[in-house]
Short mmCIF file of C-alpha atoms and ligand atoms in Angstrom, two decimals:
data_model
loop_
_atom_site.label_atom_id
_atom_site.label_comp_id
_atom_site.label_asym_id
_atom_site.label_seq_id
_atom_site.Cartn_x
_atom_site.Cartn_y
_atom_site.Cartn_z
CA MET A 1 3.77 -6.27 -44.18
CA ASN A 2 3.90 -7.12 -48.25
CA HIS A 3 6.81 -5.92 -50.54
CA LYS A 4 4.76 -3.33 -51.81
CA GLU A 5 4.01 -2.27 -47.92
CA ALA A 6 8.16 -2.52 -47.16
CA ASN A 7 8.46 -0.01 -50.87
CA ASN A 8 6.28 1.92 -49.82
CA LYS A 9 7.65 2.67 -46.54
CA ASN A 10 11.90 2.59 -47.34
CA ASN A 11 10.35 5.79 -49.74
CA ARG A 12 9.04 7.34 -46.87
CA ARG A 13 11.65 6.72 -45.10
CA LYS A 14 14.84 8.08 -47.93
CA PHE A 15 12.62 10.90 -48.74
CA LEU A 16 11.97 11.94 -45.11
CA GLN A 17 15.88 11.53 -44.59
CA TYR A 18 16.05 13.56 -47.66
CA LEU A 19 13.96 16.00 -46.33
CA GLY A 20 15.46 16.62 -42.75
CA VAL A 21 19.18 16.55 -45.05
CA ALA A 22 17.49 18.86 -46.98
CA ALA A 23 16.82 21.49 -43.52
CA ALA A 24 19.76 21.23 -42.08
CA SER A 25 21.61 22.13 -45.18
CA CYS A 26 19.05 24.86 -45.89
CA THR A 27 21.16 28.33 -45.26
CA VAL A 28 19.51 31.34 -43.28
CA ALA A 29 19.66 33.41 -46.35
CA SER A 30 17.98 31.18 -48.55
CA CYS A 31 15.15 30.56 -45.95
CA ASN A 32 14.87 33.74 -44.41
CA ASN A 33 12.34 35.14 -46.81
CA ASP A 34 10.12 31.82 -46.32
CA GLU A 35 8.04 31.20 -42.74
CA ALA A 36 6.07 28.75 -43.65
CA SER A 37 9.86 26.89 -44.88
CA ASN A 38 10.80 28.05 -41.76
CA ALA A 39 7.96 26.14 -39.16
CA ASN A 40 8.78 22.73 -41.50
CA THR A 41 12.89 23.46 -40.76
CA SER A 42 12.58 24.03 -37.08
CA LYS A 43 9.59 20.57 -36.64
CA GLN A 44 11.82 18.86 -38.41
CA GLN A 45 15.11 19.16 -37.11
CA ASN A 46 12.73 18.75 -33.81
CA SER A 47 11.97 15.36 -34.66
CA GLN A 48 15.17 14.20 -35.56
CA GLN A 49 16.53 14.94 -32.05
CA THR A 50 18.55 12.41 -30.66
CA PHE A 51 17.90 12.43 -26.55
CA ASN A 52 20.22 10.45 -24.40
CA TRP A 53 19.32 9.85 -20.93
CA LYS A 54 20.18 8.18 -17.99
CA MET A 55 17.59 5.74 -15.55
CA VAL A 56 19.04 5.22 -12.36
CA THR A 57 17.02 2.58 -10.62
CA THR A 58 16.88 0.97 -6.91
CA TRP A 59 17.51 -2.26 -8.37
CA PRO A 60 20.49 -4.32 -8.97
CA LYS A 61 21.64 -3.82 -12.67
CA ASN A 62 20.04 -6.69 -14.72
CA PHE A 63 18.72 -8.32 -11.45
CA PRO A 64 15.42 -11.23 -12.86
CA GLY A 65 11.65 -9.24 -13.99
CA LEU A 66 13.05 -5.98 -11.64
CA GLY A 67 16.19 -5.36 -13.39
CA THR A 68 15.78 -6.19 -16.68
CA GLY A 69 11.82 -4.99 -16.67
CA ALA A 70 13.86 -1.32 -16.16
CA GLU A 71 16.42 -2.70 -19.15
CA TYR A 72 13.32 -3.49 -20.84
CA LEU A 73 11.46 -0.21 -20.64
CA ALA A 74 14.63 1.52 -22.05
CA GLN A 75 15.67 -0.76 -25.16
CA ILE A 76 11.34 -0.69 -26.10
CA ILE A 77 11.33 3.28 -25.73
CA LYS A 78 14.76 2.91 -28.18
CA GLU A 79 12.71 0.00 -31.16
CA MET A 80 9.70 2.51 -31.06
CA SER A 81 11.43 5.87 -31.26
CA GLY A 82 14.55 4.24 -33.59
CA GLY A 83 16.95 5.51 -32.19
CA ARG A 84 15.38 8.81 -31.09
CA LEU A 85 15.48 7.98 -27.28
CA ASN A 86 17.79 6.80 -26.27
CA ILE A 87 18.20 5.76 -22.19
CA LYS A 88 20.96 4.07 -20.04
CA VAL A 89 19.94 2.22 -17.34
CA TYR A 90 22.34 2.33 -14.13
CA GLY A 91 21.32 -0.39 -11.19
CA ALA A 92 21.43 0.28 -7.77
CA GLY A 93 24.62 2.65 -6.30
CA GLU A 94 25.97 3.09 -9.44
CA ILE A 95 25.17 6.81 -9.75
CA VAL A 96 23.15 7.51 -6.86
CA PRO A 97 22.15 4.74 -3.91
CA ALA A 98 18.53 3.26 -3.96
CA PHE A 99 16.30 5.15 -1.95
CA GLU A 100 18.01 8.51 -3.85
CA ILE A 101 16.48 8.04 -7.00
CA PHE A 102 13.35 9.86 -6.75
CA ASP A 103 15.42 12.69 -5.71
CA ALA A 104 18.54 11.85 -8.31
CA VAL A 105 15.48 12.34 -10.68
CA ALA A 106 13.67 15.35 -9.37
CA ALA A 107 17.60 17.63 -8.94
CA GLU A 108 17.50 16.74 -13.11
CA THR A 109 20.55 14.20 -12.25
CA ALA A 110 18.83 11.40 -14.27
CA GLU A 111 15.87 12.28 -16.26
CA MET A 112 13.98 8.94 -15.61
CA GLY A 113 13.66 6.69 -12.61
CA HIS A 114 12.58 3.05 -11.98
CA GLY A 115 11.37 1.96 -8.02
CA SER A 116 8.18 1.62 -6.50
CA ALA A 117 6.33 4.41 -4.78
CA TYR A 118 6.88 3.00 -1.07
CA TYR A 119 10.24 3.78 -0.82
CA TRP A 120 9.10 7.83 -1.00
CA LYS A 121 6.95 7.79 2.33
CA GLY A 122 8.95 9.90 4.30
CA LYS A 123 7.98 12.24 1.37
CA ASN A 124 4.38 11.91 1.77
CA PRO A 125 2.47 9.12 3.52
CA ALA A 126 -0.52 8.88 1.04
CA LEU A 127 2.41 8.37 -1.63
CA GLN A 128 2.46 4.38 -0.35
CA PHE A 129 -1.63 2.98 -2.18
CA PHE A 130 0.94 4.23 -5.43
CA SER A 131 2.83 0.19 -4.98
CA THR A 132 0.23 -1.70 -2.73
CA VAL A 133 -1.85 -1.68 0.33
CA PRO A 134 -2.42 -5.00 2.88
CA PHE A 135 -4.99 -6.86 1.94
CA GLY A 136 -5.96 -3.93 -0.49
CA MET A 137 -6.31 -4.10 -4.84
CA THR A 138 -4.52 -7.40 -6.73
CA ALA A 139 -2.31 -6.37 -10.22
CA ASN A 140 -5.00 -6.19 -12.78
CA GLU A 141 -7.08 -4.41 -9.85
CA MET A 142 -4.52 -2.04 -9.23
CA ASN A 143 -4.18 -1.40 -13.21
CA ALA A 144 -7.36 -0.89 -13.76
CA TRP A 145 -7.84 1.63 -11.29
CA LEU A 146 -4.88 3.58 -12.78
CA TYR A 147 -5.82 3.77 -16.22
CA HIS A 148 -9.19 3.34 -16.48
CA GLY A 149 -10.45 4.98 -12.36
CA GLY A 150 -8.91 7.63 -11.90
CA GLY A 151 -5.91 6.64 -9.70
CA MET A 152 -2.29 7.90 -12.67
CA GLU A 153 -5.01 11.32 -12.84
CA LEU A 154 -4.33 11.82 -8.66
CA TRP A 155 -0.76 9.77 -8.61
CA GLN A 156 0.30 12.70 -11.22
CA ARG A 157 -1.23 15.43 -8.98
CA ALA A 158 0.81 13.69 -5.86
CA TYR A 159 4.29 13.80 -8.08
CA GLN A 160 3.92 16.88 -9.60
CA PRO A 161 4.81 18.76 -6.24
CA PHE A 162 8.62 17.40 -6.86
CA GLY A 163 8.73 18.08 -10.56
CA LEU A 164 7.86 14.25 -12.18
CA VAL A 165 5.56 12.46 -14.25
CA PRO A 166 4.89 8.82 -12.55
CA MET A 167 4.61 6.08 -15.30
CA ALA A 168 3.32 2.45 -14.04
CA ALA A 169 6.31 0.16 -14.70
CA GLY A 170 5.54 -3.88 -13.80
CA ASN A 171 3.60 -5.45 -11.38
CA THR A 172 5.16 -7.98 -8.94
CA MET A 173 1.69 -10.03 -8.47
CA VAL A 174 0.83 -11.18 -5.36
CA GLN A 175 4.31 -11.50 -3.18
CA MET A 176 5.29 -14.16 -0.62
CA GLY A 177 5.15 -13.37 3.23
CA GLY A 178 8.56 -14.28 3.54
CA TRP A 179 11.79 -15.98 4.63
CA PHE A 180 11.54 -16.46 8.72
CA ASN A 181 14.19 -18.75 11.26
CA LYS A 182 11.17 -20.16 13.42
CA GLU A 183 7.84 -20.56 12.90
CA ILE A 184 5.12 -18.48 13.04
CA ASN A 185 2.20 -20.33 14.89
CA SER A 186 0.70 -16.87 16.50
CA VAL A 187 0.96 -13.29 15.87
CA GLU A 188 3.23 -13.14 19.66
CA ASP A 189 5.62 -15.15 16.97
CA LEU A 190 6.13 -11.74 15.35
CA GLN A 191 6.54 -9.99 18.29
CA GLY A 192 10.08 -8.89 18.77
CA LEU A 193 10.98 -9.43 14.84
CA LYS A 194 13.34 -7.50 13.17
CA MET A 195 12.18 -7.89 9.80
CA ARG A 196 12.96 -6.32 6.36
CA ILE A 197 9.74 -5.30 5.23
CA PRO A 198 8.38 -2.04 3.28
CA GLY A 199 5.38 0.28 2.54
CA LEU A 200 2.05 -0.08 4.55
CA GLY A 201 2.89 -3.50 5.48
CA GLY A 202 6.20 -2.50 7.90
CA GLU A 203 4.01 -0.23 9.79
CA VAL A 204 1.31 -3.23 10.11
CA LEU A 205 4.25 -5.32 11.72
CA ARG A 206 4.96 -2.52 13.96
CA LEU A 207 1.98 -2.43 15.39
CA ALA A 208 2.03 -6.31 15.85
CA GLY A 209 5.06 -6.13 17.87
CA GLY A 210 8.06 -6.57 15.32
CA THR A 211 10.31 -3.77 13.85
CA PRO A 212 10.07 -3.43 11.23
CA VAL A 213 13.74 -2.21 8.13
CA ASN A 214 13.58 -1.48 4.95
CA VAL A 215 17.33 -2.70 3.09
CA PRO A 216 17.35 -2.57 -0.33
CA GLY A 217 17.41 -5.22 -2.08
CA GLY A 218 21.36 -6.46 -2.82
CA ASP A 219 21.81 -6.12 0.52
CA LEU A 220 19.38 -8.44 1.49
CA PHE A 221 20.77 -12.10 1.66
CA VAL A 222 24.14 -10.65 3.74
CA SER A 223 21.51 -8.72 6.26
CA LEU A 224 20.10 -12.07 6.70
CA GLN A 225 22.57 -14.71 7.03
CA LYS A 226 24.48 -12.55 9.21
CA GLY A 227 21.28 -12.40 11.70
CA VAL A 228 21.54 -8.27 10.90
CA ILE A 229 17.86 -8.77 10.30
CA ASP A 230 15.57 -12.22 11.92
CA ALA A 231 13.50 -12.47 8.84
CA THR A 232 12.55 -10.35 4.76
CA GLU A 233 9.91 -10.62 2.45
CA TRP A 234 11.54 -9.96 -0.76
CA VAL A 235 9.13 -10.56 -4.26
CA GLY A 236 8.00 -13.82 -4.86
CA PRO A 237 9.99 -17.67 -5.79
CA TYR A 238 11.38 -15.77 -9.26
CA ASN A 239 13.63 -13.51 -7.47
CA ASP A 240 13.94 -14.82 -4.17
CA LEU A 241 14.97 -17.51 -5.43
CA ALA A 242 17.94 -15.65 -7.49
CA PHE A 243 19.59 -14.06 -4.45
CA GLY A 244 19.76 -17.04 -2.55
CA LEU A 245 17.25 -16.28 0.41
CA TYR A 246 16.59 -19.95 1.28
CA LYS A 247 20.49 -20.21 2.11
CA ALA A 248 19.49 -18.68 4.92
CA ALA A 249 16.11 -19.02 6.31
CA LYS A 250 13.95 -22.05 6.85
CA TYR A 251 10.63 -21.01 6.23
CA TYR A 252 8.39 -20.18 3.78
CA TYR A 253 5.90 -18.11 3.93
CA SER A 254 2.38 -16.93 1.95
CA PRO A 255 0.65 -15.34 0.91
CA GLY A 256 2.19 -11.76 0.65
CA TRP A 257 -0.51 -10.19 2.52
CA HIS A 258 1.34 -7.16 2.84
CA GLU A 259 2.17 -6.73 -1.31
CA PRO A 260 -0.91 -8.29 -3.01
CA GLY A 261 -0.24 -6.49 -6.24
CA THR A 262 2.51 -4.26 -5.96
CA THR A 263 3.39 -1.80 -8.87
CA LEU A 264 6.44 -1.16 -9.94
CA GLU A 265 7.29 2.43 -11.13
CA CYS A 266 9.21 5.10 -14.00
CA PHE A 267 9.34 8.23 -12.61
CA VAL A 268 10.61 10.88 -15.67
CA ASN A 269 11.59 14.29 -14.84
CA GLU A 270 8.53 16.73 -15.69
CA LYS A 271 10.67 19.83 -17.61
CA ALA A 272 13.27 16.89 -19.64
CA PHE A 273 9.62 14.82 -20.58
CA ASN A 274 7.99 18.24 -21.62
CA SER A 275 11.52 19.07 -23.60
CA LEU A 276 10.57 15.48 -25.79
CA PRO A 277 8.85 15.82 -28.80
CA GLN A 278 4.65 14.45 -28.51
CA ASP A 279 5.52 11.68 -30.23
CA LEU A 280 8.36 10.19 -27.92
CA GLN A 281 6.09 10.89 -25.09
CA ALA A 282 3.41 9.28 -26.47
CA ILE A 283 5.99 6.07 -26.89
CA VAL A 284 7.16 6.77 -23.33
CA ARG A 285 3.84 6.67 -21.52
CA ASN A 286 3.18 3.14 -24.19
CA ALA A 287 6.16 1.67 -23.55
CA SER A 288 5.72 1.87 -19.99
CA ARG A 289 2.15 -0.15 -19.95
CA VAL A 290 4.02 -3.03 -22.25
CA ALA A 291 6.74 -2.98 -19.87
CA ASN A 292 3.48 -2.95 -17.10
CA GLN A 293 2.25 -5.88 -18.63
CA ASN A 294 4.99 -8.13 -19.61
CA MET A 295 6.72 -7.78 -16.43
CA MET A 296 3.89 -9.29 -15.09
CA LEU A 297 3.69 -12.32 -17.76
CA GLU A 298 7.24 -12.13 -16.75
CA TYR A 299 6.71 -13.21 -13.17
CA VAL A 300 3.41 -15.38 -13.68
CA ALA A 301 5.67 -17.04 -16.03
CA ARG A 302 8.47 -17.80 -14.24
CA ASN A 303 7.40 -18.51 -10.44
CA ASN A 304 5.73 -21.56 -11.29
CA ASP A 305 9.71 -23.05 -11.85
CA ALA A 306 11.21 -21.70 -8.79
CA LEU A 307 8.39 -22.87 -6.97
CA VAL A 308 9.39 -26.54 -7.54
CA SER A 309 12.50 -25.87 -7.63
CA LEU A 310 12.54 -24.33 -3.64
CA ILE A 311 10.88 -26.70 -2.65
CA ASN A 312 12.58 -29.71 -4.65
CA GLU A 313 15.52 -28.76 -4.89
CA HIS A 314 16.62 -26.70 -1.90
CA ASN A 315 13.99 -28.26 0.36
CA VAL A 316 12.46 -25.53 1.27
CA ASP A 317 9.63 -25.30 3.80
CA VAL A 318 6.49 -23.34 2.43
CA ARG A 319 3.43 -22.77 5.46
CA GLU A 320 0.98 -20.58 5.38
CA PHE A 321 0.05 -17.85 8.03
CA PRO A 322 -2.33 -19.11 10.59
CA ALA A 323 -5.93 -18.26 9.93
CA ASP A 324 -5.88 -16.35 13.02
CA VAL A 325 -2.53 -14.18 12.30
CA ILE A 326 -4.23 -13.26 9.19
CA GLU A 327 -6.74 -12.14 10.85
CA LYS A 328 -5.32 -10.13 13.38
CA LEU A 329 -2.41 -8.88 10.45
CA ARG A 330 -6.03 -7.28 8.51
CA GLU A 331 -7.34 -5.82 11.91
CA LEU A 332 -3.94 -3.92 12.21
CA SER A 333 -3.29 -2.93 7.98
CA ALA A 334 -6.76 -1.16 8.58
CA GLN A 335 -5.75 1.04 11.72
CA VAL A 336 -2.56 1.66 9.74
CA VAL A 337 -3.91 2.76 6.61
CA ALA A 338 -6.64 5.35 9.22
CA ASP A 339 -3.72 6.91 10.15
CA VAL A 340 -2.38 7.53 7.18
CA VAL A 341 -6.04 8.75 5.46
CA GLY A 342 -6.15 11.04 8.50
CA SER A 343 -3.15 12.80 8.46
CA ASP A 344 -3.51 14.74 5.22
CA PRO A 345 -6.71 15.33 3.09
CA PHE A 346 -5.01 14.44 -0.10
CA ALA A 347 -3.95 11.20 2.04
CA GLN A 348 -8.38 10.76 1.98
CA GLU A 349 -8.94 11.43 -1.35
CA ILE A 350 -6.54 9.25 -2.61
CA TYR A 351 -7.30 5.90 -0.89
CA ASP A 352 -11.40 7.04 -1.29
CA SER A 353 -10.75 7.17 -4.77
CA TYR A 354 -8.87 3.26 -4.15
CA GLN A 355 -10.80 2.04 -1.71
CA GLY A 356 -14.57 2.92 -4.27
CA PHE A 357 -12.81 1.19 -6.96
CA LEU A 358 -11.73 -2.13 -4.77
CA ALA A 359 -15.54 -2.00 -3.47
CA LYS A 360 -17.09 -2.12 -6.59
CA SER A 361 -14.07 -4.56 -8.31
CA LYS A 362 -14.76 -7.26 -5.22
CA ALA A 363 -17.88 -7.54 -5.55
CA TRP A 364 -17.30 -8.24 -9.15
CA HIS A 365 -13.84 -10.57 -8.94
CA ASP A 366 -16.41 -13.30 -6.41
CA LEU A 367 -18.08 -13.84 -8.82
CA SER A 368 -15.93 -13.93 -11.58
CA GLU A 369 -11.57 -14.63 -10.56
CA ARG A 370 -12.89 -16.15 -6.90
CA ALA A 371 -15.79 -18.31 -7.82
CA TYR A 372 -13.25 -20.14 -10.96
CA LEU A 373 -10.29 -20.23 -9.29
CA ASN A 374 -11.69 -21.78 -5.94
CA LEU A 375 -13.80 -24.33 -8.25
CA ARG A 376 -10.94 -25.26 -10.73
CA1 CA B 1 8.15 -7.11 -1.17
#
C-alpha cells in the first residue's frame, strides 16, 4: 500500500467512525421522520457491534499444533474483524471436559468449539467420516472433497440437527501408527492390546482382538506410563515429542493407517453464527480456511525436526508395521466402514460421496503424487 492509499484508507476509516458517532448520537426525535436514515443507523450500529465469544476445545491449552491452532484461529478472526469479534480460547477442562464441548456449544455454554468429528461418534457413527477413514483420504484429498467435492454440504447437514455449523480448521496430515512396548510382528500381537485409538481405527483394533479406549490427549502420558493402557497413538513426531511419549514406550510404528489425514474442526452455535453480520460470518468461514492450511503447513515443517530429535536424542526405535498386518487391518477397516454405512441411509450417502471422490482422486494421484514420490 502506498502513502496515498494509506491516507485514503485512513480518511475512510475516520469518516466511518464519524458516521458511527453521528448515528449513535442521533436523537429519537431528530431521526424518527427519516426511515432511510433509521435503516442506515441500524445497519451502522450492527456493523459496529462487538462480539465476545468463548471457544471450548478438546486440546490442552496452547498444545503445539492443535491448541495453538485454535488460538491462531481466534487471533486471525480478531485481526480480520478489527477487534469486532473477540474469541477467548479455553483448553480442555477449563469450562467443560474435552469430550463435552460438542454438547456445550449446542447448549450455548460457548459459541464455538474446536475438536475433531470422530469424537462425536456416540451422536452418530457417520460423523467419523468428517475426521478421517482408515486407508482413506490424505489431507489434500480430504480438503478437496470438503471444499470442492460436496463434502462440506454433507457435513453441514450432519451437524444441523444439533444446531451447529461445522468448518474445517486444521489437519494433522498422515499420523504415526503409535507407541508400543512390544514389537508388532503379526496380527496376534494386537490381540488383548488395550490401546488408545479413536474413531473408526479403534473399531478396527477391536475386530483385530484389541481393546480400543479413548483418552483425552492431556491424560495420555500418565495412562501409558502407569500401564492403564498398553499402547497409544496420538498424532505424529511434533505432538508425540511434546507429550514425552517416548519415555513411556519403546517402539514407534509407522504409518498411521488409521488416520491418513485427520480433519480438525471448529463448529459454531448456529444461533450465535446467525447473529453475526454477514461480513463477520464471512470472516469466520475464511479464517477457518486459513487456519486449516496453516496447521497443515506447521505439521509438515515441525514433524521433520521432531522425528530427528526422537531418533537421535531419545533413541526411539522407529518401525514399520509388517505388510501382512497392514493387509489384515485393511480388510477389517472395510468391514468396520460397511457396518457404519449399513446402519443409516445418511451414512451411506456420506460414504458414497467420500468413496466416489477418493476413487477418482486415487487414479489421478497414482499418476502424480505417488509416481513422483516413488521416483524422488
Ligand atoms: Ca491420532
